[in-house]
JSON list of C-alpha atoms in Angstrom, two decimals:
[
{"chain": "A", "resi": 4, "resn": "UNK", "atom": "CA", "xyz": [-3.74, -24.96, 78.27]},
{"chain": "A", "resi": 5, "resn": "UNK", "atom": "CA", "xyz": [-6.21, -27.26, 75.90]},
{"chain": "A", "resi": 6, "resn": "UNK", "atom": "CA", "xyz": [-5.12, -30.74, 75.15]},
{"chain": "A", "resi": 7, "resn": "UNK", "atom": "CA", "xyz": [-3.81, -31.27, 71.95]},
{"chain": "A", "resi": 8, "resn": "UNK", "atom": "CA", "xyz": [-6.03, -33.80, 70.44]},
{"chain": "A", "resi": 9, "resn": "UNK", "atom": "CA", "xyz": [-5.08, -35.70, 67.67]},
{"chain": "A", "resi": 10, "resn": "UNK", "atom": "CA", "xyz": [-6.20, -35.54, 63.67]},
{"chain": "A", "resi": 11, "resn": "UNK", "atom": "CA", "xyz": [-5.24, -38.49, 62.23]},
{"chain": "A", "resi": 12, "resn": "UNK", "atom": "CA", "xyz": [-8.33, -39.86, 60.47]},
{"chain": "A", "resi": 13, "resn": "UNK", "atom": "CA", "xyz": [-9.35, -43.18, 60.06]},
{"chain": "A", "resi": 14, "resn": "UNK", "atom": "CA", "xyz": [-8.71, -45.42, 57.21]},
{"chain": "A", "resi": 15, "resn": "UNK", "atom": "CA", "xyz": [-10.70, -44.89, 53.48]},
{"chain": "A", "resi": 16, "resn": "UNK", "atom": "CA", "xyz": [-11.49, -48.09, 52.10]},
{"chain": "A", "resi": 17, "resn": "UNK", "atom": "CA", "xyz": [-10.88, -47.73, 48.32]},
{"chain": "A", "resi": 18, "resn": "UNK", "atom": "CA", "xyz": [-13.40, -49.47, 45.45]},
{"chain": "A", "resi": 19, "resn": "UNK", "atom": "CA", "xyz": [-10.48, -51.62, 45.60]},
{"chain": "A", "resi": 20, "resn": "UNK", "atom": "CA", "xyz": [-10.00, -53.43, 48.86]},
{"chain": "A", "resi": 21, "resn": "UNK", "atom": "CA", "xyz": [-11.66, -56.50, 48.74]},
{"chain": "A", "resi": 22, "resn": "UNK", "atom": "CA", "xyz": [-14.24, -56.94, 52.33]},
{"chain": "A", "resi": 23, "resn": "UNK", "atom": "CA", "xyz": [-14.07, -58.92, 54.88]},
{"chain": "A", "resi": 24, "resn": "UNK", "atom": "CA", "xyz": [-15.12, -62.50, 54.87]},
{"chain": "A", "resi": 25, "resn": "UNK", "atom": "CA", "xyz": [-18.55, -63.54, 56.47]},
{"chain": "A", "resi": 26, "resn": "UNK", "atom": "CA", "xyz": [-18.40, -67.11, 55.42]},
{"chain": "A", "resi": 27, "resn": "UNK", "atom": "CA", "xyz": [-21.80, -66.93, 53.41]},
{"chain": "A", "resi": 28, "resn": "UNK", "atom": "CA", "xyz": [-22.78, -66.81, 49.68]},
{"chain": "A", "resi": 29, "resn": "UNK", "atom": "CA", "xyz": [-22.25, -63.42, 48.53]},
{"chain": "A", "resi": 30, "resn": "UNK", "atom": "CA", "xyz": [-25.48, -60.95, 47.22]},
{"chain": "A", "resi": 31, "resn": "UNK", "atom": "CA", "xyz": [-24.50, -60.20, 43.42]},
{"chain": "A", "resi": 32, "resn": "UNK", "atom": "CA", "xyz": [-21.34, -57.91, 43.69]},
{"chain": "A", "resi": 33, "resn": "UNK", "atom": "CA", "xyz": [-21.30, -56.80, 47.17]},
{"chain": "A", "resi": 34, "resn": "UNK", "atom": "CA", "xyz": [-18.25, -59.27, 48.21]},
{"chain": "A", "resi": 35, "resn": "UNK", "atom": "CA", "xyz": [-15.67, -58.11, 46.68]},
{"chain": "A", "resi": 36, "resn": "UNK", "atom": "CA", "xyz": [-16.28, -54.12, 46.51]},
{"chain": "A", "resi": 37, "resn": "UNK", "atom": "CA", "xyz": [-18.73, -51.52, 46.48]},
{"chain": "A", "resi": 38, "resn": "UNK", "atom": "CA", "xyz": [-18.88, -51.10, 42.89]},
{"chain": "A", "resi": 39, "resn": "UNK", "atom": "CA", "xyz": [-21.39, -48.78, 41.08]},
{"chain": "A", "resi": 40, "resn": "UNK", "atom": "CA", "xyz": [-23.46, -52.00, 40.15]},
{"chain": "A", "resi": 41, "resn": "UNK", "atom": "CA", "xyz": [-23.75, -53.71, 43.51]},
{"chain": "A", "resi": 42, "resn": "UNK", "atom": "CA", "xyz": [-24.30, -49.78, 45.54]},
{"chain": "A", "resi": 43, "resn": "UNK", "atom": "CA", "xyz": [-27.78, -50.00, 43.18]},
{"chain": "A", "resi": 44, "resn": "UNK", "atom": "CA", "xyz": [-27.90, -53.59, 44.03]},
{"chain": "A", "resi": 45, "resn": "UNK", "atom": "CA", "xyz": [-27.35, -52.08, 47.83]},
{"chain": "A", "resi": 46, "resn": "UNK", "atom": "CA", "xyz": [-29.79, -49.61, 47.20]},
{"chain": "A", "resi": 47, "resn": "UNK", "atom": "CA", "xyz": [-32.30, -51.96, 45.71]},
{"chain": "A", "resi": 48, "resn": "UNK", "atom": "CA", "xyz": [-32.25, -54.02, 48.93]},
{"chain": "A", "resi": 49, "resn": "UNK", "atom": "CA", "xyz": [-32.58, -51.42, 51.33]},
{"chain": "A", "resi": 50, "resn": "UNK", "atom": "CA", "xyz": [-35.44, -50.11, 49.54]},
{"chain": "A", "resi": 51, "resn": "UNK", "atom": "CA", "xyz": [-37.34, -53.44, 49.98]},
{"chain": "A", "resi": 52, "resn": "UNK", "atom": "CA", "xyz": [-35.68, -53.80, 53.67]},
{"chain": "A", "resi": 53, "resn": "UNK", "atom": "CA", "xyz": [-37.25, -50.09, 54.85]},
{"chain": "A", "resi": 54, "resn": "UNK", "atom": "CA", "xyz": [-40.91, -51.56, 53.19]},
{"chain": "A", "resi": 55, "resn": "UNK", "atom": "CA", "xyz": [-40.74, -54.55, 55.20]},
{"chain": "A", "resi": 56, "resn": "UNK", "atom": "CA", "xyz": [-40.01, -51.53, 58.52]},
{"chain": "A", "resi": 57, "resn": "UNK", "atom": "CA", "xyz": [-42.37, -49.65, 57.54]},
{"chain": "A", "resi": 58, "resn": "UNK", "atom": "CA", "xyz": [-44.63, -52.76, 57.57]},
{"chain": "A", "resi": 59, "resn": "UNK", "atom": "CA", "xyz": [-43.93, -53.78, 60.98]},
{"chain": "A", "resi": 60, "resn": "UNK", "atom": "CA", "xyz": [-44.15, -50.53, 62.46]},
{"chain": "A", "resi": 61, "resn": "UNK", "atom": "CA", "xyz": [-47.76, -50.17, 60.81]},
{"chain": "A", "resi": 62, "resn": "UNK", "atom": "CA", "xyz": [-49.19, -53.26, 61.88]},
{"chain": "A", "resi": 63, "resn": "UNK", "atom": "CA", "xyz": [-47.57, -52.84, 65.19]},
{"chain": "A", "resi": 64, "resn": "UNK", "atom": "CA", "xyz": [-49.48, -49.73, 65.67]},
{"chain": "A", "resi": 65, "resn": "UNK", "atom": "CA", "xyz": [-46.44, -47.31, 66.71]},
{"chain": "A", "resi": 66, "resn": "UNK", "atom": "CA", "xyz": [-42.47, -47.51, 66.35]},
{"chain": "A", "resi": 67, "resn": "UNK", "atom": "CA", "xyz": [-39.51, -45.26, 65.36]},
{"chain": "A", "resi": 68, "resn": "UNK", "atom": "CA", "xyz": [-39.59, -45.31, 61.43]},
{"chain": "A", "resi": 69, "resn": "UNK", "atom": "CA", "xyz": [-36.49, -42.52, 60.68]},
{"chain": "A", "resi": 70, "resn": "UNK", "atom": "CA", "xyz": [-34.11, -44.08, 63.33]},
{"chain": "A", "resi": 71, "resn": "UNK", "atom": "CA", "xyz": [-34.26, -47.55, 61.51]},
{"chain": "A", "resi": 72, "resn": "UNK", "atom": "CA", "xyz": [-34.69, -46.53, 58.50]},
{"chain": "A", "resi": 73, "resn": "UNK", "atom": "CA", "xyz": [-31.87, -44.37, 59.12]},
{"chain": "A", "resi": 74, "resn": "UNK", "atom": "CA", "xyz": [-29.26, -47.76, 59.50]},
{"chain": "A", "resi": 75, "resn": "UNK", "atom": "CA", "xyz": [-30.42, -50.15, 56.89]},
{"chain": "A", "resi": 76, "resn": "UNK", "atom": "CA", "xyz": [-27.97, -49.43, 54.44]},
{"chain": "A", "resi": 77, "resn": "UNK", "atom": "CA", "xyz": [-25.37, -49.56, 57.26]},
{"chain": "A", "resi": 78, "resn": "UNK", "atom": "CA", "xyz": [-26.37, -53.01, 58.64]},
{"chain": "A", "resi": 79, "resn": "UNK", "atom": "CA", "xyz": [-26.74, -54.81, 55.21]},
{"chain": "A", "resi": 80, "resn": "UNK", "atom": "CA", "xyz": [-23.59, -54.26, 54.08]},
{"chain": "A", "resi": 81, "resn": "UNK", "atom": "CA", "xyz": [-22.33, -54.95, 57.93]},
{"chain": "A", "resi": 82, "resn": "UNK", "atom": "CA", "xyz": [-24.01, -57.93, 57.56]},
{"chain": "A", "resi": 83, "resn": "UNK", "atom": "CA", "xyz": [-23.46, -58.92, 53.97]},
{"chain": "A", "resi": 84, "resn": "UNK", "atom": "CA", "xyz": [-19.72, -58.12, 53.64]},
{"chain": "A", "resi": 85, "resn": "UNK", "atom": "CA", "xyz": [-17.95, -57.11, 57.11]},
{"chain": "A", "resi": 86, "resn": "UNK", "atom": "CA", "xyz": [-19.13, -58.82, 59.79]},
{"chain": "A", "resi": 87, "resn": "UNK", "atom": "CA", "xyz": [-18.15, -62.82, 59.68]},
{"chain": "A", "resi": 88, "resn": "UNK", "atom": "CA", "xyz": [-21.56, -64.98, 61.01]},
{"chain": "A", "resi": 89, "resn": "UNK", "atom": "CA", "xyz": [-22.93, -68.03, 60.13]},
{"chain": "A", "resi": 90, "resn": "UNK", "atom": "CA", "xyz": [-26.22, -69.87, 58.58]},
{"chain": "A", "resi": 91, "resn": "UNK", "atom": "CA", "xyz": [-29.17, -69.07, 61.20]},
{"chain": "A", "resi": 92, "resn": "UNK", "atom": "CA", "xyz": [-28.25, -73.19, 62.38]},
{"chain": "A", "resi": 93, "resn": "UNK", "atom": "CA", "xyz": [-24.41, -71.96, 64.55]},
{"chain": "A", "resi": 94, "resn": "UNK", "atom": "CA", "xyz": [-25.54, -68.58, 65.49]},
{"chain": "A", "resi": 95, "resn": "UNK", "atom": "CA", "xyz": [-22.93, -69.51, 68.82]},
{"chain": "A", "resi": 96, "resn": "UNK", "atom": "CA", "xyz": [-19.84, -69.97, 66.25]},
{"chain": "A", "resi": 97, "resn": "UNK", "atom": "CA", "xyz": [-17.29, -68.89, 68.76]},
{"chain": "A", "resi": 98, "resn": "UNK", "atom": "CA", "xyz": [-15.22, -66.53, 65.93]},
{"chain": "A", "resi": 99, "resn": "UNK", "atom": "CA", "xyz": [-17.83, -64.56, 64.84]},
{"chain": "A", "resi": 100, "resn": "UNK", "atom": "CA", "xyz": [-18.08, -60.88, 65.19]},
{"chain": "A", "resi": 101, "resn": "UNK", "atom": "CA", "xyz": [-20.66, -59.99, 67.73]},
{"chain": "A", "resi": 102, "resn": "UNK", "atom": "CA", "xyz": [-23.15, -56.68, 67.17]},
{"chain": "A", "resi": 103, "resn": "UNK", "atom": "CA", "xyz": [-25.17, -54.57, 69.44]},
{"chain": "A", "resi": 104, "resn": "UNK", "atom": "CA", "xyz": [-27.19, -52.24, 68.40]},
{"chain": "A", "resi": 105, "resn": "UNK", "atom": "CA", "xyz": [-27.19, -49.88, 71.11]},
{"chain": "A", "resi": 106, "resn": "UNK", "atom": "CA", "xyz": [-30.10, -47.53, 69.31]},
{"chain": "A", "resi": 107, "resn": "UNK", "atom": "CA", "xyz": [-33.06, -49.33, 70.63]},
{"chain": "A", "resi": 108, "resn": "UNK", "atom": "CA", "xyz": [-35.76, -47.42, 68.85]},
{"chain": "A", "resi": 109, "resn": "UNK", "atom": "CA", "xyz": [-33.93, -49.20, 65.53]},
{"chain": "A", "resi": 110, "resn": "UNK", "atom": "CA", "xyz": [-34.93, -52.87, 66.30]},
{"chain": "A", "resi": 111, "resn": "UNK", "atom": "CA", "xyz": [-37.04, -52.83, 63.25]},
{"chain": "A", "resi": 112, "resn": "UNK", "atom": "CA", "xyz": [-33.70, -52.45, 60.84]},
{"chain": "A", "resi": 113, "resn": "UNK", "atom": "CA", "xyz": [-32.49, -55.02, 62.73]},
{"chain": "A", "resi": 114, "resn": "UNK", "atom": "CA", "xyz": [-35.30, -57.54, 62.46]},
{"chain": "A", "resi": 115, "resn": "UNK", "atom": "CA", "xyz": [-35.03, -57.24, 58.99]},
{"chain": "A", "resi": 116, "resn": "UNK", "atom": "CA", "xyz": [-31.67, -57.49, 58.17]},
{"chain": "A", "resi": 117, "resn": "UNK", "atom": "CA", "xyz": [-31.82, -60.65, 60.69]},
{"chain": "A", "resi": 118, "resn": "UNK", "atom": "CA", "xyz": [-34.84, -61.83, 58.84]},
{"chain": "A", "resi": 119, "resn": "UNK", "atom": "CA", "xyz": [-33.22, -60.84, 55.77]},
{"chain": "A", "resi": 120, "resn": "UNK", "atom": "CA", "xyz": [-29.98, -63.28, 56.27]},
{"chain": "A", "resi": 121, "resn": "UNK", "atom": "CA", "xyz": [-32.49, -66.38, 57.63]},
{"chain": "A", "resi": 122, "resn": "UNK", "atom": "CA", "xyz": [-31.47, -65.63, 62.08]},
{"chain": "A", "resi": 123, "resn": "UNK", "atom": "CA", "xyz": [-35.84, -64.73, 62.25]},
{"chain": "A", "resi": 124, "resn": "UNK", "atom": "CA", "xyz": [-38.31, -65.74, 59.77]},
{"chain": "A", "resi": 125, "resn": "UNK", "atom": "CA", "xyz": [-39.66, -63.04, 57.58]},
{"chain": "A", "resi": 126, "resn": "UNK", "atom": "CA", "xyz": [-43.13, -64.19, 58.16]},
{"chain": "A", "resi": 127, "resn": "UNK", "atom": "CA", "xyz": [-42.31, -63.45, 62.08]},
{"chain": "A", "resi": 128, "resn": "UNK", "atom": "CA", "xyz": [-41.92, -59.84, 61.73]},
{"chain": "A", "resi": 129, "resn": "UNK", "atom": "CA", "xyz": [-45.18, -59.00, 61.16]},
{"chain": "A", "resi": 130, "resn": "UNK", "atom": "CA", "xyz": [-45.09, -59.75, 65.48]},
{"chain": "A", "resi": 131, "resn": "UNK", "atom": "CA", "xyz": [-42.89, -56.39, 66.47]},
{"chain": "A", "resi": 132, "resn": "UNK", "atom": "CA", "xyz": [-44.07, -55.08, 69.67]},
{"chain": "A", "resi": 133, "resn": "UNK", "atom": "CA", "xyz": [-47.09, -57.93, 70.27]},
{"chain": "A", "resi": 134, "resn": "UNK", "atom": "CA", "xyz": [-47.26, -59.97, 73.69]},
{"chain": "A", "resi": 135, "resn": "UNK", "atom": "CA", "xyz": [-45.44, -62.79, 73.49]},
{"chain": "A", "resi": 136, "resn": "UNK", "atom": "CA", "xyz": [-43.62, -62.12, 70.64]},
{"chain": "A", "resi": 137, "resn": "UNK", "atom": "CA", "xyz": [-39.66, -62.59, 70.43]},
{"chain": "A", "resi": 138, "resn": "UNK", "atom": "CA", "xyz": [-39.35, -59.24, 68.52]},
{"chain": "A", "resi": 139, "resn": "UNK", "atom": "CA", "xyz": [-40.15, -56.62, 70.89]},
{"chain": "A", "resi": 140, "resn": "UNK", "atom": "CA", "xyz": [-39.64, -52.65, 71.02]},
{"chain": "A", "resi": 141, "resn": "UNK", "atom": "CA", "xyz": [-36.12, -52.92, 72.02]},
{"chain": "A", "resi": 142, "resn": "UNK", "atom": "CA", "xyz": [-33.94, -55.71, 71.07]},
{"chain": "A", "resi": 143, "resn": "UNK", "atom": "CA", "xyz": [-34.52, -58.14, 74.25]},
{"chain": "A", "resi": 144, "resn": "UNK", "atom": "CA", "xyz": [-31.42, -61.56, 74.59]},
{"chain": "A", "resi": 145, "resn": "UNK", "atom": "CA", "xyz": [-34.67, -63.34, 77.07]},
{"chain": "A", "resi": 146, "resn": "UNK", "atom": "CA", "xyz": [-36.59, -63.10, 73.95]},
{"chain": "A", "resi": 147, "resn": "UNK", "atom": "CA", "xyz": [-34.13, -63.36, 70.65]},
{"chain": "A", "resi": 148, "resn": "UNK", "atom": "CA", "xyz": [-31.56, -65.26, 72.23]},
{"chain": "A", "resi": 149, "resn": "UNK", "atom": "CA", "xyz": [-29.52, -64.67, 69.00]},
{"chain": "A", "resi": 150, "resn": "UNK", "atom": "CA", "xyz": [-28.28, -61.18, 70.17]},
{"chain": "A", "resi": 151, "resn": "UNK", "atom": "CA", "xyz": [-25.77, -60.77, 72.22]},
{"chain": "A", "resi": 152, "resn": "UNK", "atom": "CA", "xyz": [-27.34, -57.86, 74.85]},
{"chain": "A", "resi": 153, "resn": "UNK", "atom": "CA", "xyz": [-30.27, -56.74, 75.36]},
{"chain": "A", "resi": 154, "resn": "UNK", "atom": "CA", "xyz": [-29.82, -52.45, 74.27]},
{"chain": "A", "resi": 155, "resn": "UNK", "atom": "CA", "xyz": [-32.94, -49.83, 74.59]},
{"chain": "A", "resi": 156, "resn": "UNK", "atom": "CA", "xyz": [-33.28, -46.09, 74.73]}
]
């Protein structure tokens, strides 16, 4: 006899549901709700971040653009509107939300998002996968202490 599975669904966030305060100044339109104008803003920001990712991977001579491209909007909305975090001057804030990127091949997207929010210099993005760089091919806490843990695969 097969075990029955619960068919409950996860709650859906409506457009009227306020997003979580992240302790940072909001981007125009993204903090309160995901209305059509904020979706356009999100799309514009995501395109700019994808350009940075592509430039990083081309400069490095290797990488996985698809894995990074596929998670840009998710990371952008999480860091901009859901995760509680503070400025780079307080990365170890005890009440911060923790984010662990298990898909290590998506490191360029994570690094671009960290640069977007000031945790990494945008100038440093060009050092992806270079010897001595803090931005390794997979997130590595030994080189980038603001990460919660090192990940791969």
